[in-house]
Amino acid sequence: KTTKKITSRPPATRIVLPRHKFSSKMVQYPKSRRTFCKSDSCKKHQTMKVVQYKIGKASVCAQGKRRYDSKQKGFGGQTKPVFHKKAKTTKKITLKLQCTKCKEVKQVHIKRCKHFELADRKGRSKGQPDW
C-alpha cells in the first residue's frame, strides 16, 4: 500500500486591481425609454425618444472667439497655449430625451465609454455614431 503525503499549501495570493467607474466596452442604449416628464402638461412617466447629443457649430461672433482672433492677428505667432497632453481615451455621453406627448426635451448624462450605440431591443442598429 502506498500512502500519499498530504501537504497543506498556503492560499494563493491574488492581486485585486481597482475597478474603474466606467466600462471600456460598447454601450447599447434603447432608442425609446419610459421616464418621468416634468413639464406642466405631463408630470408623469411617459415614453421618451432618445437621441445622442451633438455639439453645435461654434459661433464666429462669440466674445471669446472675437478676442482670440484679435489677439492672433498680426506678427508674433501663437499667442495662447495649445493643449497637447490629452489623457482621456473615452468621452462622457450626453443623451437628449424628448417626450412623445408634449415634446419636452431633457438631457441625461451617462458614464464614460469608448463605443456608444443606440440600438433597438432586438439587435444592433447600423449607422449609429461609434466612437
mmCIF file of N, CA and C in Angstrom:
data_model
loop_
_atom_site.group_PDB
_atom_site.id
_atom_site.type_symbol
_atom_site.label_atom_id
_atom_site.label_comp_id
_atom_site.label_asym_id
_atom_site.label_seq_id
_atom_site.Cartn_x
_atom_site.Cartn_y
_atom_site.Cartn_z
ATOM 1 N N LYS A 1 0.833 -1.188 0.000
ATOM 2 C CA LYS A 1 0.000 0.000 0.000
ATOM 3 C C LYS A 1 0.877 1.250 0.000
ATOM 4 N N THR A 2 0.499 2.187 -0.885
ATOM 5 C CA THR A 2 1.244 3.444 -0.906
ATOM 6 C C THR A 2 0.354 4.546 -0.348
ATOM 7 N N THR A 3 0.892 5.309 0.519
ATOM 8 C CA THR A 3 0.137 6.422 1.092
ATOM 9 C C THR A 3 0.749 7.737 0.608
ATOM 10 N N LYS A 4 -0.134 8.613 0.192
ATOM 11 C CA LYS A 4 0.330 9.920 -0.267
ATOM 12 C C LYS A 4 0.405 10.865 0.925
ATOM 13 N N LYS A 5 1.438 11.617 0.919
ATOM 14 C CA LYS A 5 1.609 12.588 1.985
ATOM 15 C C LYS A 5 0.870 13.870 1.598
ATOM 16 N N ILE A 6 -0.076 14.292 2.395
ATOM 17 C CA ILE A 6 -0.869 15.489 2.106
ATOM 18 C C ILE A 6 -0.184 16.684 2.759
ATOM 19 N N THR A 7 0.157 17.632 1.901
ATOM 20 C CA THR A 7 0.783 18.849 2.426
ATOM 21 C C THR A 7 -0.197 19.999 2.244
ATOM 22 N N SER A 8 -0.305 20.803 3.255
ATOM 23 C CA SER A 8 -1.215 21.946 3.155
ATOM 24 C C SER A 8 -0.449 23.141 2.603
ATOM 25 N N ARG A 9 -0.985 23.711 1.540
ATOM 26 C CA ARG A 9 -0.359 24.868 0.924
ATOM 27 C C ARG A 9 -1.072 26.140 1.405
ATOM 28 N N PRO A 10 -0.328 27.204 1.513
ATOM 29 C CA PRO A 10 -0.998 28.472 1.834
ATOM 30 C C PRO A 10 -1.838 28.908 0.639
ATOM 31 N N PRO A 11 -2.948 29.592 0.891
ATOM 32 C CA PRO A 11 -3.787 30.026 -0.229
ATOM 33 C C PRO A 11 -3.024 30.983 -1.132
ATOM 34 N N ALA A 12 -3.254 30.828 -2.421
ATOM 35 C CA ALA A 12 -2.558 31.666 -3.402
ATOM 36 C C ALA A 12 -2.987 33.123 -3.221
ATOM 37 N N THR A 13 -2.031 33.997 -3.274
ATOM 38 C CA THR A 13 -2.353 35.429 -3.126
ATOM 39 C C THR A 13 -2.781 35.975 -4.482
ATOM 40 N N ARG A 14 -3.928 36.619 -4.481
ATOM 41 C CA ARG A 14 -4.457 37.202 -5.724
ATOM 42 C C ARG A 14 -4.277 38.702 -5.673
ATOM 43 N N ILE A 15 -3.880 39.241 -6.793
ATOM 44 C CA ILE A 15 -3.763 40.688 -6.899
ATOM 45 C C ILE A 15 -5.099 41.208 -7.402
ATOM 46 N N VAL A 16 -5.727 42.056 -6.612
ATOM 47 C CA VAL A 16 -7.025 42.617 -6.987
ATOM 48 C C VAL A 16 -6.804 44.041 -7.449
ATOM 49 N N LEU A 17 -7.086 44.287 -8.729
ATOM 50 C CA LEU A 17 -6.922 45.617 -9.283
ATOM 51 C C LEU A 17 -8.179 46.440 -9.041
ATOM 52 N N PRO A 18 -8.046 47.738 -8.857
ATOM 53 C CA PRO A 18 -9.245 48.566 -8.647
ATOM 54 C C PRO A 18 -10.091 48.617 -9.908
ATOM 55 N N ARG A 19 -11.402 48.522 -9.735
ATOM 56 C CA ARG A 19 -12.312 48.587 -10.869
ATOM 57 C C ARG A 19 -12.567 50.040 -11.221
ATOM 58 N N HIS A 20 -12.563 50.323 -12.502
ATOM 59 C CA HIS A 20 -12.819 51.690 -12.942
ATOM 60 C C HIS A 20 -14.294 52.003 -12.849
ATOM 61 N N LYS A 21 -14.624 53.290 -12.843
ATOM 62 C CA LYS A 21 -16.016 53.704 -12.746
ATOM 63 C C LYS A 21 -16.739 53.566 -14.078
ATOM 64 N N PHE A 22 -16.009 53.297 -15.126
ATOM 65 C CA PHE A 22 -16.637 53.167 -16.434
ATOM 66 C C PHE A 22 -16.220 51.854 -17.069
ATOM 67 N N SER A 23 -17.019 51.415 -17.989
ATOM 68 C CA SER A 23 -16.692 50.220 -18.736
ATOM 69 C C SER A 23 -16.152 50.641 -20.094
ATOM 70 N N SER A 24 -15.069 50.029 -20.509
ATOM 71 C CA SER A 24 -14.496 50.412 -21.790
ATOM 72 C C SER A 24 -15.170 49.680 -22.942
ATOM 73 N N LYS A 25 -16.130 48.824 -22.626
ATOM 74 C CA LYS A 25 -16.809 48.075 -23.671
ATOM 75 C C LYS A 25 -17.887 48.930 -24.326
ATOM 76 N N MET A 26 -18.511 48.376 -25.344
ATOM 77 C CA MET A 26 -19.564 49.087 -26.055
ATOM 78 C C MET A 26 -20.827 49.158 -25.208
ATOM 79 N N VAL A 27 -21.476 50.309 -25.249
ATOM 80 C CA VAL A 27 -22.735 50.505 -24.536
ATOM 81 C C VAL A 27 -23.853 50.565 -25.556
ATOM 82 N N GLN A 28 -24.855 49.729 -25.379
ATOM 83 C CA GLN A 28 -26.033 49.765 -26.236
ATOM 84 C C GLN A 28 -27.182 50.339 -25.431
ATOM 85 N N TYR A 29 -27.843 51.342 -25.990
ATOM 86 C CA TYR A 29 -28.904 52.053 -25.284
ATOM 87 C C TYR A 29 -30.163 52.003 -26.141
ATOM 88 N N PRO A 30 -31.335 51.801 -25.551
ATOM 89 C CA PRO A 30 -32.558 51.725 -26.358
ATOM 90 C C PRO A 30 -32.933 53.065 -26.968
ATOM 91 N N LYS A 31 -33.580 53.030 -28.137
ATOM 92 C CA LYS A 31 -33.982 54.262 -28.829
ATOM 93 C C LYS A 31 -35.175 54.933 -28.171
ATOM 94 N N SER A 32 -35.936 54.192 -27.399
ATOM 95 C CA SER A 32 -37.047 54.784 -26.661
ATOM 96 C C SER A 32 -37.020 54.248 -25.231
ATOM 97 N N ARG A 33 -37.454 55.108 -24.291
ATOM 98 C CA ARG A 33 -37.354 54.759 -22.881
ATOM 99 C C ARG A 33 -38.464 55.453 -22.111
ATOM 100 N N ARG A 34 -39.048 54.736 -21.136
ATOM 101 C CA ARG A 34 -40.072 55.344 -20.285
ATOM 102 C C ARG A 34 -39.403 55.978 -19.080
ATOM 103 N N THR A 35 -39.602 57.289 -18.920
ATOM 104 C CA THR A 35 -39.052 58.007 -17.783
ATOM 105 C C THR A 35 -39.945 59.194 -17.456
ATOM 106 N N PHE A 36 -39.680 59.857 -16.326
ATOM 107 C CA PHE A 36 -40.553 60.918 -15.850
ATOM 108 C C PHE A 36 -40.416 62.177 -16.691
ATOM 109 N N CYS A 37 -41.553 62.761 -17.094
ATOM 110 C CA CYS A 37 -41.585 64.037 -17.808
ATOM 111 C C CYS A 37 -42.080 65.097 -16.823
ATOM 112 N N LYS A 38 -41.254 66.135 -16.593
ATOM 113 C CA LYS A 38 -41.591 67.113 -15.561
ATOM 114 C C LYS A 38 -42.268 68.363 -16.111
ATOM 115 N N SER A 39 -42.713 68.351 -17.369
ATOM 116 C CA SER A 39 -43.421 69.517 -17.910
ATOM 117 C C SER A 39 -44.789 69.646 -17.238
ATOM 118 N N ASP A 40 -45.364 70.843 -17.292
ATOM 119 C CA ASP A 40 -46.647 71.097 -16.617
ATOM 120 C C ASP A 40 -47.781 70.280 -17.211
ATOM 121 N N SER A 41 -47.690 69.958 -18.499
ATOM 122 C CA SER A 41 -48.777 69.213 -19.125
ATOM 123 C C SER A 41 -48.735 67.716 -18.806
ATOM 124 N N CYS A 42 -47.570 67.166 -18.507
ATOM 125 C CA CYS A 42 -47.465 65.720 -18.248
ATOM 126 C C CYS A 42 -47.396 65.403 -16.755
ATOM 127 N N LYS A 43 -46.266 65.689 -16.120
ATOM 128 C CA LYS A 43 -46.000 65.390 -14.705
ATOM 129 C C LYS A 43 -46.196 63.911 -14.368
ATOM 130 N N LYS A 44 -45.787 63.024 -15.267
ATOM 131 C CA LYS A 44 -45.843 61.586 -15.016
ATOM 132 C C LYS A 44 -44.872 60.876 -15.967
ATOM 133 N N HIS A 45 -44.732 59.571 -15.800
ATOM 134 C CA HIS A 45 -43.853 58.807 -16.680
ATOM 135 C C HIS A 45 -44.440 58.724 -18.082
ATOM 136 N N GLN A 46 -43.605 58.999 -19.072
ATOM 137 C CA GLN A 46 -44.010 58.934 -20.470
ATOM 138 C C GLN A 46 -42.922 58.217 -21.265
ATOM 139 N N THR A 47 -43.269 57.811 -22.477
ATOM 140 C CA THR A 47 -42.270 57.243 -23.376
ATOM 141 C C THR A 47 -41.464 58.383 -23.987
ATOM 142 N N MET A 48 -40.139 58.272 -23.913
ATOM 143 C CA MET A 48 -39.244 59.309 -24.430
ATOM 144 C C MET A 48 -38.446 58.762 -25.605
ATOM 145 N N LYS A 49 -38.253 59.612 -26.603
ATOM 146 C CA LYS A 49 -37.412 59.263 -27.738
ATOM 147 C C LYS A 49 -35.983 59.680 -27.403
ATOM 148 N N VAL A 50 -35.006 58.785 -27.611
ATOM 149 C CA VAL A 50 -33.624 59.028 -27.208
ATOM 150 C C VAL A 50 -32.781 59.338 -28.440
ATOM 151 N N VAL A 51 -32.013 60.455 -28.353
ATOM 152 C CA VAL A 51 -31.083 60.859 -29.410
ATOM 153 C C VAL A 51 -29.781 61.253 -28.736
ATOM 154 N N GLN A 52 -28.652 60.947 -29.379
ATOM 155 C CA GLN A 52 -27.370 61.347 -28.807
ATOM 156 C C GLN A 52 -27.126 62.831 -29.072
ATOM 157 N N TYR A 53 -26.685 63.554 -28.025
ATOM 158 C CA TYR A 53 -26.420 64.991 -28.134
ATOM 159 C C TYR A 53 -25.152 65.225 -28.933
ATOM 160 N N LYS A 54 -25.225 66.144 -29.889
ATOM 161 C CA LYS A 54 -24.051 66.522 -30.668
ATOM 162 C C LYS A 54 -23.800 68.008 -30.464
ATOM 163 N N ILE A 55 -22.521 68.383 -30.315
ATOM 164 C CA ILE A 55 -22.161 69.778 -30.117
ATOM 165 C C ILE A 55 -22.397 70.543 -31.414
ATOM 166 N N GLY A 56 -23.029 71.716 -31.292
ATOM 167 C CA GLY A 56 -23.306 72.534 -32.465
ATOM 168 C C GLY A 56 -22.058 73.240 -32.977
ATOM 169 N N LYS A 57 -22.202 73.886 -34.128
ATOM 170 C CA LYS A 57 -21.093 74.611 -34.734
ATOM 171 C C LYS A 57 -20.762 75.824 -33.868
ATOM 172 N N ALA A 58 -19.455 76.065 -33.658
ATOM 173 C CA ALA A 58 -19.020 77.187 -32.820
ATOM 174 C C ALA A 58 -19.348 78.502 -33.517
ATOM 175 N N SER A 59 -19.850 79.462 -32.742
ATOM 176 C CA SER A 59 -20.239 80.755 -33.292
ATOM 177 C C SER A 59 -19.003 81.607 -33.556
ATOM 178 N N VAL A 60 -18.981 82.291 -34.703
ATOM 179 C CA VAL A 60 -17.861 83.155 -35.068
ATOM 180 C C VAL A 60 -17.933 84.469 -34.295
ATOM 181 N N CYS A 61 -19.143 84.900 -33.935
ATOM 182 C CA CYS A 61 -19.312 86.201 -33.295
ATOM 183 C C CYS A 61 -19.351 86.128 -31.770
ATOM 184 N N ALA A 62 -19.003 84.968 -31.177
ATOM 185 C CA ALA A 62 -18.947 84.869 -29.715
ATOM 186 C C ALA A 62 -17.786 85.711 -29.193
ATOM 187 N N GLN A 63 -17.930 86.255 -27.980
ATOM 188 C CA GLN A 63 -16.935 87.191 -27.436
ATOM 189 C C GLN A 63 -15.551 86.560 -27.319
ATOM 190 N N GLY A 64 -15.478 85.312 -26.840
ATOM 191 C CA GLY A 64 -14.185 84.651 -26.696
ATOM 192 C C GLY A 64 -13.494 84.434 -28.024
ATOM 193 N N LYS A 65 -14.271 84.075 -29.041
ATOM 194 C CA LYS A 65 -13.713 83.861 -30.384
ATOM 195 C C LYS A 65 -13.223 85.181 -30.978
ATOM 196 N N ARG A 66 -13.968 86.259 -30.775
ATOM 197 C CA ARG A 66 -13.550 87.577 -31.280
ATOM 198 C C ARG A 66 -12.264 88.041 -30.595
ATOM 199 N N ARG A 67 -12.175 87.820 -29.272
ATOM 200 C CA ARG A 67 -10.983 88.206 -28.530
ATOM 201 C C ARG A 67 -9.770 87.406 -28.982
ATOM 202 N N TYR A 68 -9.961 86.088 -29.178
ATOM 203 C CA TYR A 68 -8.874 85.209 -29.618
ATOM 204 C C TYR A 68 -8.373 85.614 -30.997
ATOM 205 N N ASP A 69 -9.314 85.895 -31.921
ATOM 206 C CA ASP A 69 -8.936 86.270 -33.286
ATOM 207 C C ASP A 69 -8.185 87.595 -33.320
ATOM 208 N N SER A 70 -8.613 88.561 -32.493
ATOM 209 C CA SER A 70 -7.929 89.852 -32.488
ATOM 210 C C SER A 70 -6.532 89.718 -31.879
ATOM 211 N N LYS A 71 -6.367 88.818 -30.921
ATOM 212 C CA LYS A 71 -5.059 88.608 -30.305
ATOM 213 C C LYS A 71 -4.114 87.883 -31.257
ATOM 214 N N GLN A 72 -4.667 86.993 -32.073
ATOM 215 C CA GLN A 72 -3.857 86.225 -33.020
ATOM 216 C C GLN A 72 -3.411 87.069 -34.213
ATOM 217 N N LYS A 73 -4.111 88.172 -34.477
ATOM 218 C CA LYS A 73 -3.856 88.992 -35.661
ATOM 219 C C LYS A 73 -2.443 89.570 -35.633
ATOM 220 N N GLY A 74 -1.808 89.671 -36.772
ATOM 221 C CA GLY A 74 -0.502 90.325 -36.868
ATOM 222 C C GLY A 74 0.653 89.377 -36.603
ATOM 223 N N PHE A 75 1.814 89.960 -36.279
ATOM 224 C CA PHE A 75 3.019 89.180 -36.054
ATOM 225 C C PHE A 75 3.039 88.641 -34.621
ATOM 226 N N GLY A 76 3.869 87.628 -34.397
ATOM 227 C CA GLY A 76 4.061 87.123 -33.039
ATOM 228 C C GLY A 76 3.699 85.663 -32.860
ATOM 229 N N GLY A 77 3.150 85.029 -33.867
ATOM 230 C CA GLY A 77 2.866 83.597 -33.784
ATOM 231 C C GLY A 77 1.698 83.269 -32.876
ATOM 232 N N GLN A 78 1.708 82.052 -32.347
ATOM 233 C CA GLN A 78 0.623 81.569 -31.484
ATOM 234 C C GLN A 78 0.685 82.282 -30.135
ATOM 235 N N THR A 79 -0.416 82.924 -29.740
ATOM 236 C CA THR A 79 -0.418 83.724 -28.520
ATOM 237 C C THR A 79 -0.987 82.989 -27.314
ATOM 238 N N LYS A 80 -1.836 82.014 -27.539
ATOM 239 C CA LYS A 80 -2.463 81.277 -26.443
ATOM 240 C C LYS A 80 -1.927 79.842 -26.455
ATOM 241 N N PRO A 81 -1.903 79.163 -25.300
ATOM 242 C CA PRO A 81 -1.400 77.785 -25.282
ATOM 243 C C PRO A 81 -2.338 76.835 -26.027
ATOM 244 N N VAL A 82 -1.738 75.882 -26.745
ATOM 245 C CA VAL A 82 -2.491 74.850 -27.449
ATOM 246 C C VAL A 82 -2.331 73.564 -26.651
ATOM 247 N N PHE A 83 -3.447 72.945 -26.274
ATOM 248 C CA PHE A 83 -3.435 71.770 -25.400
ATOM 249 C C PHE A 83 -3.020 70.535 -26.186
ATOM 250 N N HIS A 84 -1.957 69.847 -25.711
ATOM 251 C CA HIS A 84 -1.459 68.647 -26.392
ATOM 252 C C HIS A 84 -1.491 67.400 -25.515
ATOM 253 N N LYS A 85 -1.551 67.554 -24.188
ATOM 254 C CA LYS A 85 -1.443 66.406 -23.284
ATOM 255 C C LYS A 85 -2.800 65.747 -23.057
ATOM 256 N N LYS A 86 -3.355 65.151 -24.105
ATOM 257 C CA LYS A 86 -4.659 64.510 -23.997
ATOM 258 C C LYS A 86 -4.501 63.190 -23.255
ATOM 259 N N ALA A 87 -5.210 63.038 -22.148
ATOM 260 C CA ALA A 87 -5.069 61.843 -21.321
ATOM 261 C C ALA A 87 -6.261 60.902 -21.434
ATOM 262 N N LYS A 88 -7.440 61.425 -21.692
ATOM 263 C CA LYS A 88 -8.654 60.603 -21.709
ATOM 264 C C LYS A 88 -8.770 59.845 -23.037
ATOM 265 N N THR A 89 -9.211 58.587 -22.929
ATOM 266 C CA THR A 89 -9.449 57.788 -24.124
ATOM 267 C C THR A 89 -10.942 57.590 -24.363
ATOM 268 N N THR A 90 -11.771 58.099 -23.446
ATOM 269 C CA THR A 90 -13.216 57.932 -23.567
ATOM 270 C C THR A 90 -13.896 59.288 -23.489
ATOM 271 N N LYS A 91 -15.169 59.322 -23.825
ATOM 272 C CA LYS A 91 -15.952 60.545 -23.722
ATOM 273 C C LYS A 91 -17.183 60.277 -22.864
ATOM 274 N N LYS A 92 -17.641 61.330 -22.184
ATOM 275 C CA LYS A 92 -18.893 61.214 -21.456
ATOM 276 C C LYS A 92 -20.027 61.379 -22.455
ATOM 277 N N ILE A 93 -21.021 60.526 -22.377
ATOM 278 C CA ILE A 93 -22.123 60.531 -23.332
ATOM 279 C C ILE A 93 -23.280 61.341 -22.768
ATOM 280 N N THR A 94 -23.814 62.248 -23.584
ATOM 281 C CA THR A 94 -25.000 63.018 -23.218
ATOM 282 C C THR A 94 -26.129 62.619 -24.162
ATOM 283 N N LEU A 95 -27.286 62.342 -23.579
ATOM 284 C CA LEU A 95 -28.453 61.935 -24.364
ATOM 285 C C LEU A 95 -29.540 62.989 -24.258
ATOM 286 N N LYS A 96 -30.271 63.200 -25.352
ATOM 287 C CA LYS A 96 -31.437 64.073 -25.341
ATOM 288 C C LYS A 96 -32.672 63.187 -25.347
ATOM 289 N N LEU A 97 -33.516 63.368 -24.338
ATOM 290 C CA LEU A 97 -34.762 62.609 -24.252
ATOM 291 C C LEU A 97 -35.911 63.544 -24.583
ATOM 292 N N GLN A 98 -36.724 63.175 -25.580
ATOM 293 C CA GLN A 98 -37.858 64.006 -25.978
ATOM 294 C C GLN A 98 -39.152 63.253 -25.700
ATOM 295 N N CYS A 99 -40.043 63.914 -24.952
ATOM 296 C CA CYS A 99 -41.336 63.320 -24.606
ATOM 297 C C CYS A 99 -42.176 63.189 -25.874
ATOM 298 N N THR A 100 -42.825 62.045 -26.027
ATOM 299 C CA THR A 100 -43.642 61.831 -27.228
ATOM 300 C C THR A 100 -44.982 62.572 -27.148
ATOM 301 N N LYS A 101 -45.425 62.931 -25.918
ATOM 302 C CA LYS A 101 -46.713 63.624 -25.766
ATOM 303 C C LYS A 101 -46.568 65.138 -25.905
ATOM 304 N N CYS A 102 -45.697 65.746 -25.085
ATOM 305 C CA CYS A 102 -45.613 67.211 -25.043
ATOM 306 C C CYS A 102 -44.369 67.766 -25.743
ATOM 307 N N LYS A 103 -43.491 66.908 -26.271
ATOM 308 C CA LYS A 103 -42.267 67.300 -26.985
ATOM 309 C C LYS A 103 -41.254 68.030 -26.104
ATOM 310 N N GLU A 104 -41.385 67.909 -24.790
ATOM 311 C CA GLU A 104 -40.406 68.494 -23.861
ATOM 312 C C GLU A 104 -39.094 67.719 -23.998
ATOM 313 N N VAL A 105 -37.949 68.435 -24.014
ATOM 314 C CA VAL A 105 -36.641 67.804 -24.181
ATOM 315 C C VAL A 105 -35.845 67.965 -22.892
ATOM 316 N N LYS A 106 -35.251 66.857 -22.428
ATOM 317 C CA LYS A 106 -34.345 66.939 -21.280
ATOM 318 C C LYS A 106 -33.075 66.179 -21.618
ATOM 319 N N GLN A 107 -31.973 66.575 -20.959
ATOM 320 C CA GLN A 107 -30.688 65.939 -21.215
ATOM 321 C C GLN A 107 -30.297 65.059 -20.047
ATOM 322 N N VAL A 108 -29.721 63.901 -20.371
ATOM 323 C CA VAL A 108 -29.278 62.942 -19.363
ATOM 324 C C VAL A 108 -27.841 62.566 -19.695
ATOM 325 N N HIS A 109 -26.979 62.537 -18.686
ATOM 326 C CA HIS A 109 -25.595 62.151 -18.887
ATOM 327 C C HIS A 109 -25.419 60.711 -18.426
ATOM 328 N N ILE A 110 -24.706 59.919 -19.211
ATOM 329 C CA ILE A 110 -24.361 58.564 -18.772
ATOM 330 C C ILE A 110 -22.846 58.492 -18.635
ATOM 331 N N LYS A 111 -22.351 57.413 -18.082
ATOM 332 C CA LYS A 111 -20.930 57.318 -17.749
ATOM 333 C C LYS A 111 -20.057 57.230 -18.999
ATOM 334 N N ARG A 112 -18.757 57.239 -18.767
ATOM 335 C CA ARG A 112 -17.792 57.186 -19.861
ATOM 336 C C ARG A 112 -17.810 55.830 -20.548
ATOM 337 N N CYS A 113 -17.642 55.827 -21.860
ATOM 338 C CA CYS A 113 -17.497 54.586 -22.606
ATOM 339 C C CYS A 113 -16.778 54.884 -23.908
ATOM 340 N N LYS A 114 -16.118 53.861 -24.454
ATOM 341 C CA LYS A 114 -15.377 54.052 -25.695
ATOM 342 C C LYS A 114 -16.299 54.002 -26.901
ATOM 343 N N HIS A 115 -17.259 53.096 -26.880
ATOM 344 C CA HIS A 115 -18.178 52.938 -28.008
ATOM 345 C C HIS A 115 -19.611 53.048 -27.494
ATOM 346 N N PHE A 116 -20.390 53.874 -28.157
ATOM 347 C CA PHE A 116 -21.790 54.058 -27.774
ATOM 348 C C PHE A 116 -22.664 53.805 -28.986
ATOM 349 N N GLU A 117 -23.769 53.111 -28.757
ATOM 350 C CA GLU A 117 -24.661 52.773 -29.863
ATOM 351 C C GLU A 117 -26.109 52.832 -29.400
ATOM 352 N N LEU A 118 -26.953 53.511 -30.173
ATOM 353 C CA LEU A 118 -28.392 53.479 -29.936
ATOM 354 C C LEU A 118 -28.938 52.285 -30.688
ATOM 355 N N ALA A 119 -29.557 51.367 -29.970
ATOM 356 C CA ALA A 119 -29.978 50.114 -30.594
ATOM 357 C C ALA A 119 -31.433 49.829 -30.280
ATOM 358 N N ASP A 120 -32.050 49.053 -31.163
ATOM 359 C CA ASP A 120 -33.380 48.527 -30.888
ATOM 360 C C ASP A 120 -33.234 47.412 -29.869
ATOM 361 N N ARG A 121 -34.348 46.999 -29.312
ATOM 362 C CA ARG A 121 -34.282 45.926 -28.308
ATOM 363 C C ARG A 121 -33.897 44.591 -28.934
ATOM 364 N N LYS A 122 -34.201 44.405 -30.221
ATOM 365 C CA LYS A 122 -33.933 43.122 -30.863
ATOM 366 C C LYS A 122 -32.456 42.938 -31.182
ATOM 367 N N GLY A 123 -31.835 43.950 -31.778
ATOM 368 C CA GLY A 123 -30.435 43.806 -32.158
ATOM 369 C C GLY A 123 -29.790 45.158 -32.397
ATOM 370 N N ARG A 124 -28.608 45.127 -32.908
ATOM 371 C CA ARG A 124 -27.871 46.371 -33.151
ATOM 372 C C ARG A 124 -28.418 47.085 -34.372
ATOM 373 N N SER A 125 -28.339 48.397 -34.335
ATOM 374 C CA SER A 125 -28.746 49.183 -35.476
ATOM 375 C C SER A 125 -27.507 49.699 -36.188
ATOM 376 N N LYS A 126 -27.557 49.760 -37.477
ATOM 377 C CA LYS A 126 -26.407 50.177 -38.272
ATOM 378 C C LYS A 126 -26.436 51.699 -38.458
ATOM 379 N N GLY A 127 -25.269 52.260 -38.642
ATOM 380 C CA GLY A 127 -25.163 53.685 -38.961
ATOM 381 C C GLY A 127 -25.254 54.623 -37.783
ATOM 382 N N GLN A 128 -25.205 54.112 -36.571
ATOM 383 C CA GLN A 128 -25.247 54.988 -35.398
ATOM 384 C C GLN A 128 -23.825 55.451 -35.078
ATOM 385 N N PRO A 129 -23.680 56.579 -34.378
ATOM 386 C CA PRO A 129 -22.343 57.061 -34.068
ATOM 387 C C PRO A 129 -21.564 56.061 -33.237
ATOM 388 N N ASP A 130 -20.315 55.852 -33.625
ATOM 389 C CA ASP A 130 -19.445 54.904 -32.945
ATOM 390 C C ASP A 130 -18.131 55.612 -32.655
ATOM 391 N N TRP A 131 -17.731 55.675 -31.411
ATOM 392 C CA TRP A 131 -16.536 56.456 -31.034
ATOM 393 C C TRP A 131 -15.346 55.558 -31.033
#
